[in-house]
mmCIF file of C-alpha atoms and ligand atoms in Angstrom:
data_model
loop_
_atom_site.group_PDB
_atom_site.id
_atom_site.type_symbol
_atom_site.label_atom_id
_atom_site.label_comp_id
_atom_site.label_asym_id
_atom_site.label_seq_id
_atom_site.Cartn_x
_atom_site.Cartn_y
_atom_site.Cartn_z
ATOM 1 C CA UNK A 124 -132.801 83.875 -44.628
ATOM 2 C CA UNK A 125 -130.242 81.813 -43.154
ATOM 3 C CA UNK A 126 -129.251 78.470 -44.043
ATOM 4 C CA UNK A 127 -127.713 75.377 -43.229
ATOM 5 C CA UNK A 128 -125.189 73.568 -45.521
ATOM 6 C CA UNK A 129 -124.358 69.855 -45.076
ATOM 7 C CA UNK A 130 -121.217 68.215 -46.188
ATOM 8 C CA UNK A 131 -121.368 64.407 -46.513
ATOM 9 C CA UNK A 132 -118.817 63.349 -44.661
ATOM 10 C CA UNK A 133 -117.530 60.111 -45.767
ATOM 11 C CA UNK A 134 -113.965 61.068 -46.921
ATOM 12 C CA UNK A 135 -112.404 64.257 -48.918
ATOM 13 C CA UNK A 136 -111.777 67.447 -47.269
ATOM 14 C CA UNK A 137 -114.555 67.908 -44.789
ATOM 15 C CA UNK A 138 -113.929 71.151 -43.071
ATOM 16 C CA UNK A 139 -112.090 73.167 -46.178
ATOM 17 C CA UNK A 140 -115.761 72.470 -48.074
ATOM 18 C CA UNK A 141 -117.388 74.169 -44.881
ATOM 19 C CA UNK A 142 -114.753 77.010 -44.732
ATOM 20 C CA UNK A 143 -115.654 77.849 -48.376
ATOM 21 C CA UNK A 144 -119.562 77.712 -47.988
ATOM 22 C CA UNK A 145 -119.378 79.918 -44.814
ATOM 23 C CA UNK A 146 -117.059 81.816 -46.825
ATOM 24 C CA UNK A 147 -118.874 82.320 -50.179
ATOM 25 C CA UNK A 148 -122.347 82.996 -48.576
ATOM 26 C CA UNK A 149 -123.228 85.244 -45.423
ATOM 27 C CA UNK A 150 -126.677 83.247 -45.248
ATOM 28 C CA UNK A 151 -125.049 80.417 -44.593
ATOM 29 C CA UNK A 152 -124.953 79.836 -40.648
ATOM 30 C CA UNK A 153 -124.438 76.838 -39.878
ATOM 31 C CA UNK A 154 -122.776 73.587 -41.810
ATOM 32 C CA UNK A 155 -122.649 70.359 -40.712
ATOM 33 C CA UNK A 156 -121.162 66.908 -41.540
ATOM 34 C CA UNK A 157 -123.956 64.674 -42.957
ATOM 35 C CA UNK A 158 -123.836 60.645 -41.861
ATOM 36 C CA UNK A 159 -127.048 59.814 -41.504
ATOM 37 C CA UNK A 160 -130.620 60.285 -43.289
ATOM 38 C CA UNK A 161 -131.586 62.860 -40.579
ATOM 39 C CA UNK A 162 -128.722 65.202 -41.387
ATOM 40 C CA UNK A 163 -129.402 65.580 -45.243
ATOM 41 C CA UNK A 164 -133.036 66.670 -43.631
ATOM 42 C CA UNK A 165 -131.552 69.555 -41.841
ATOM 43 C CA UNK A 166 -130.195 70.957 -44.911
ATOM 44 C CA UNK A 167 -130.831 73.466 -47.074
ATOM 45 C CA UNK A 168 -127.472 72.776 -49.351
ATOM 46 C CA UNK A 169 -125.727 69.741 -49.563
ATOM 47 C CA UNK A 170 -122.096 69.063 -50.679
ATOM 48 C CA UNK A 171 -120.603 65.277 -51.895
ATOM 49 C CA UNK A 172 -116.859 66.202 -51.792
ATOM 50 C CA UNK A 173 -114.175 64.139 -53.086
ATOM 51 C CA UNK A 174 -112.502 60.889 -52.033
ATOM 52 C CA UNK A 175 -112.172 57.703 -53.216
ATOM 53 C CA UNK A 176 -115.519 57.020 -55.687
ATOM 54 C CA UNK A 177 -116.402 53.184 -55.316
ATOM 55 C CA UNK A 178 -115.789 53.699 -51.153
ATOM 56 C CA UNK A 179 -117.972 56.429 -51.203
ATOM 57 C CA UNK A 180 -120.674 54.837 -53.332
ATOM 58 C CA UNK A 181 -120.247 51.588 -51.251
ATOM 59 C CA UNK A 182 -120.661 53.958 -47.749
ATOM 60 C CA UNK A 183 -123.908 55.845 -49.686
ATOM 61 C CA UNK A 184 -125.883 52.791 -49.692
ATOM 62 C CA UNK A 185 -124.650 51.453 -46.179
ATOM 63 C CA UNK A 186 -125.272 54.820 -44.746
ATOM 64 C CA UNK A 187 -128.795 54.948 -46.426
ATOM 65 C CA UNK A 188 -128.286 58.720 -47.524
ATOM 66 C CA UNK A 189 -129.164 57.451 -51.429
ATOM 67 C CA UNK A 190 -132.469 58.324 -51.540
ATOM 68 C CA UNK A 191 -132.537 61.471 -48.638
ATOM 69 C CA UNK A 192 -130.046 62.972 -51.477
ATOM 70 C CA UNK A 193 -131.796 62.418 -54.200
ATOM 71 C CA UNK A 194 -135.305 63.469 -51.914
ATOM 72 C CA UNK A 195 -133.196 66.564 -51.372
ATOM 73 C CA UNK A 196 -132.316 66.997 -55.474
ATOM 74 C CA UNK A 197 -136.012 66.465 -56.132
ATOM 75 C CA UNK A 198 -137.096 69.140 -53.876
ATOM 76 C CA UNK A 199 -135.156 71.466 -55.348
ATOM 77 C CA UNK A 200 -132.739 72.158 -53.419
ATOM 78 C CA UNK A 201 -128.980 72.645 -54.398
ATOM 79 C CA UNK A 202 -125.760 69.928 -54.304
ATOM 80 C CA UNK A 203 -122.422 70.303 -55.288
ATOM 81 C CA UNK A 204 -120.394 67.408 -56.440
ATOM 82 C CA UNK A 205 -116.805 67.542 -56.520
ATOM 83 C CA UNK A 206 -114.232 65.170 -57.625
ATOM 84 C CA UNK A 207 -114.849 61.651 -56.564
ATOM 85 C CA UNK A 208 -118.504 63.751 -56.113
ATOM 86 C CA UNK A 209 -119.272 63.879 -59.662
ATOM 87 C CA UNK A 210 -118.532 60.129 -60.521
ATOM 88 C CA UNK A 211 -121.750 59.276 -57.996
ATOM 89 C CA UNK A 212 -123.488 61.623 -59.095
ATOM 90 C CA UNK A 213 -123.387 61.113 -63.095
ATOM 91 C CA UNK A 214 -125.883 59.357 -65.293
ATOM 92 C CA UNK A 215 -123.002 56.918 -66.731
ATOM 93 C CA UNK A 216 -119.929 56.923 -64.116
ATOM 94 C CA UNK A 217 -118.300 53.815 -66.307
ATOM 95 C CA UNK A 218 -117.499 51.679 -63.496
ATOM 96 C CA UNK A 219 -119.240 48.656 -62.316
ATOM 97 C CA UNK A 220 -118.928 49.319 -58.639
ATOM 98 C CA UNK A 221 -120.256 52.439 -58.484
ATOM 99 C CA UNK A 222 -124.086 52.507 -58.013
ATOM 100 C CA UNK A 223 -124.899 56.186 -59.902
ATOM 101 C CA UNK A 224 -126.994 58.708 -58.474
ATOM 102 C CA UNK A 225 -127.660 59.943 -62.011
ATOM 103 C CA UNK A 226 -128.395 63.222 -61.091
ATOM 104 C CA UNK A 227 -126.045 64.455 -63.695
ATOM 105 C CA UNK A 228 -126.053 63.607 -67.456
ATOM 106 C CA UNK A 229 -122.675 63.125 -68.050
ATOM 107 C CA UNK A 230 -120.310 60.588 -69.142
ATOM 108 C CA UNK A 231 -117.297 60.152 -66.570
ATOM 109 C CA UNK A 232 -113.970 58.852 -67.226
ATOM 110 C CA UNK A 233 -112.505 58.402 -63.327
ATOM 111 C CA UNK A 234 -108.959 58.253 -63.805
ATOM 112 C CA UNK A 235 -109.003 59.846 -67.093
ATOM 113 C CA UNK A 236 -105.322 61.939 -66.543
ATOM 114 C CA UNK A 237 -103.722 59.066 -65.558
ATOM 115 C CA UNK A 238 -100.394 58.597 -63.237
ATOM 116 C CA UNK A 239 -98.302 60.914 -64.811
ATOM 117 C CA UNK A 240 -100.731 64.067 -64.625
ATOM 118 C CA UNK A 241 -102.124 62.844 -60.713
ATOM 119 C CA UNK A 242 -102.291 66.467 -59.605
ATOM 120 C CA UNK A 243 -101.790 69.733 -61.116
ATOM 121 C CA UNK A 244 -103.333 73.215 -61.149
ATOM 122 C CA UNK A 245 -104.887 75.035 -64.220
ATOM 123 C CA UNK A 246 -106.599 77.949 -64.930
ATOM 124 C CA UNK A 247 -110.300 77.249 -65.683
ATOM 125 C CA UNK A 248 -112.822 79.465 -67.237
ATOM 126 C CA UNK A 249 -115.756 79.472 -65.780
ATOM 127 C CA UNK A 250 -119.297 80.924 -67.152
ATOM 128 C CA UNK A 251 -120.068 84.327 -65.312
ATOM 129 C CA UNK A 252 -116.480 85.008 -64.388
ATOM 130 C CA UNK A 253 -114.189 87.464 -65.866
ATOM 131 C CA UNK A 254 -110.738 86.373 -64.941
ATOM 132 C CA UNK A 255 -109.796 82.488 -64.608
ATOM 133 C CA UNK A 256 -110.374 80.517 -61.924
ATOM 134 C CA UNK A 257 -107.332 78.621 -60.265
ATOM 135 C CA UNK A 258 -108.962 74.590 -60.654
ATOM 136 C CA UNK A 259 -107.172 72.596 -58.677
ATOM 137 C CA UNK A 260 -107.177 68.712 -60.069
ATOM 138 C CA UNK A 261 -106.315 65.579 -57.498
ATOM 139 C CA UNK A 262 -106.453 62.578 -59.069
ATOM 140 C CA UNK A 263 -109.691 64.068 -61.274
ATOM 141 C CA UNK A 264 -112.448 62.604 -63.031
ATOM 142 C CA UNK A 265 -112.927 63.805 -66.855
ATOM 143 C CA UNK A 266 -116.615 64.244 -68.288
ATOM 144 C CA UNK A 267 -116.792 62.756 -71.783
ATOM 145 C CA UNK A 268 -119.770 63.549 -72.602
ATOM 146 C CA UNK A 269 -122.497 65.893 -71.450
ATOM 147 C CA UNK A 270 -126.211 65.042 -71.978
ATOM 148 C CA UNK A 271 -128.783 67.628 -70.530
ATOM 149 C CA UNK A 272 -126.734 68.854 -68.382
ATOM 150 C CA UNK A 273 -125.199 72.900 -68.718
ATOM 151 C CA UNK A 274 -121.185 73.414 -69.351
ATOM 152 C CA UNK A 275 -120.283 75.633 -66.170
ATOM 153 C CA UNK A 276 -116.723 75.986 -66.818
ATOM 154 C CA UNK A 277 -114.072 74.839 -69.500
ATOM 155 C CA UNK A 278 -110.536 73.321 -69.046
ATOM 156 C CA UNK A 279 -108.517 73.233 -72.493
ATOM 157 C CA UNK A 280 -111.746 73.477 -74.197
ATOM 158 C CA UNK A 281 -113.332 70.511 -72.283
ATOM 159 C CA UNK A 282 -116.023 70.404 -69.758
ATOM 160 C CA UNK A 283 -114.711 70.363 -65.819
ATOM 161 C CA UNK A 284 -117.948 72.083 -64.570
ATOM 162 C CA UNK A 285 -121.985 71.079 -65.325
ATOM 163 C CA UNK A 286 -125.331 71.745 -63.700
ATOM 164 C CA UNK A 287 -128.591 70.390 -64.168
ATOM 165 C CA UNK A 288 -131.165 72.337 -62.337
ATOM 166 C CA UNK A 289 -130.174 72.753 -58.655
ATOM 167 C CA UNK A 290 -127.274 69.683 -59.375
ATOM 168 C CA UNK A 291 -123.412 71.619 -59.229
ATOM 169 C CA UNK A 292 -120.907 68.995 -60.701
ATOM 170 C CA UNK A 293 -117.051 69.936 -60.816
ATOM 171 C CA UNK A 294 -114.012 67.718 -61.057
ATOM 172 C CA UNK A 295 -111.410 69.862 -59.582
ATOM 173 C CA UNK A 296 -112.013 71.361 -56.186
ATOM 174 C CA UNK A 297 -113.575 74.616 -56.024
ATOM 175 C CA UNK A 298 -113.167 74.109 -51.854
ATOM 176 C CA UNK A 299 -109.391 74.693 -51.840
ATOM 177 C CA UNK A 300 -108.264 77.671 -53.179
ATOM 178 C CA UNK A 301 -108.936 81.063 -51.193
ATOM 179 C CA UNK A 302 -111.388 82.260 -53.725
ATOM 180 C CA UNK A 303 -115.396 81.672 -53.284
ATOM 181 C CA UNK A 304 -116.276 83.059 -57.080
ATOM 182 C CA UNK A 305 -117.236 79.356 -58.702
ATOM 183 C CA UNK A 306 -119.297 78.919 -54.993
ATOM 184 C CA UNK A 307 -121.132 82.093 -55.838
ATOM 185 C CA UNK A 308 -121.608 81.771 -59.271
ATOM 186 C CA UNK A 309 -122.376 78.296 -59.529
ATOM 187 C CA UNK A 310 -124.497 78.325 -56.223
ATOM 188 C CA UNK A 311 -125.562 81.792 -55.516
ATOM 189 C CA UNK A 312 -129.075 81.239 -57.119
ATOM 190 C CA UNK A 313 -129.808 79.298 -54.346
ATOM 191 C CA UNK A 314 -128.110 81.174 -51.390
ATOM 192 C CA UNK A 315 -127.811 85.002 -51.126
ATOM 193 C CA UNK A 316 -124.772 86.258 -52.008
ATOM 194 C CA UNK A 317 -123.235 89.102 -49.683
ATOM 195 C CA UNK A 318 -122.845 92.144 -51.174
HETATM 196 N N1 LIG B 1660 -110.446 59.651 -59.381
HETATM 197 C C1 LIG B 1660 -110.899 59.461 -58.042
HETATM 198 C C2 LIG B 1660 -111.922 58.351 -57.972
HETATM 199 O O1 LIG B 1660 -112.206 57.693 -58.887
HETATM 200 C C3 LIG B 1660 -111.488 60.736 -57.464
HETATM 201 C C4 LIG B 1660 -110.392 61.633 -57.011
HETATM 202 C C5 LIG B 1660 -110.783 62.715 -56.032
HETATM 203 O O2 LIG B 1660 -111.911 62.790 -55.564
HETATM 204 N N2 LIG B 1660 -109.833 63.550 -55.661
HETATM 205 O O3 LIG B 1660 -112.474 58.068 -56.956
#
């Protein structure tokens, strides 16, 4: 099989997201970046990276990709939502100016760490994985609650990783560090994973 992998590419780090899905699975052969309705119809994966969450849910409905994403979910077919990502895509993203995608039953709180904690990197634990995984947190999101959704990975005891059936949410960025185990074990249902 070989797949294609679409990032949408509104803001956040574009070609780092494609560098770790090329990396992660040897099916995927080709990635794109998604603007338009047509593009989320190419692919067989989707990513909403990070950025800036009530731009990107302003751009979503301007761009018309709200419903191609959520045709995409509804097929079946895998997203990953990171960062900014995961505030679209909750149930309850606790800000007026963001228009949910509620694929995800969470409970966000966007700025939850606040000024003094911006940035910083932490080992998370992640489902499936024997050692930690290095999360790294810009600016990150905190889920609150978790509805129907599955815990993926754990921070200090809280949830920084969910899924609900082929819907990845994480609030640090799996993308950036050299290291495609979340990718595989979060995703690899859905793609092949090399050997
Ligand atoms: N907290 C940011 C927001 O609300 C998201 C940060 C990020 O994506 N790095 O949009």
């Amino acid at each position: 099989m070989t797949a294609c992998a679409g990032v949408v590419a509104m803001q956040g780090d574009v070609p780092e997201h494609r560098r770790a899905l090329e990396a992660a699975f040897d099916d995927i052969t080709t990635t794109i970046a998604v603007r338009e309705p047509a593009a989320v119809e190419r692919c067989d994966l989707l990513v909403l990276p990070g950025g800036e969450s009530t731009t990107i849910s302003r751009l979503l409905t301007e761009w018309n990709l709200r419903e191609p994403i959520q045709a995409h979910v509804a097929a079946g077919k895998p997203l990953l939502a990171t960062c900014a990502g995961i505030i679209i895509a909750a149930t309850e993203p606790n800000d007026d100016r963001i228009e949910p995608l509620s694929l995800l039953d969470v409970s966000i709180d966007r700025n939850a760490y606040g000024r003094q904690r911006e940035s910083f990197e932490a080992s998370v634990d992640v489902t499936g994985l024997e050692d930690p995984f290095p999360g790294v947190f810009i600016r990150a999101p905190r889920i609150e609650a978790v509805g129907d959704a599955k815990v993926l990975a754990r921070y200090d005891g809280g949830p920084v990783a969910v899924a609900q059936g082929s819907v990845v949410g994480a609030t640090f960025h799996p993308e950036l560090p050299n290291d495609s185990r979340f990718h595989r074990v979060a995703l690899g249902t859905y793609v092949p994973t090399p050997e």
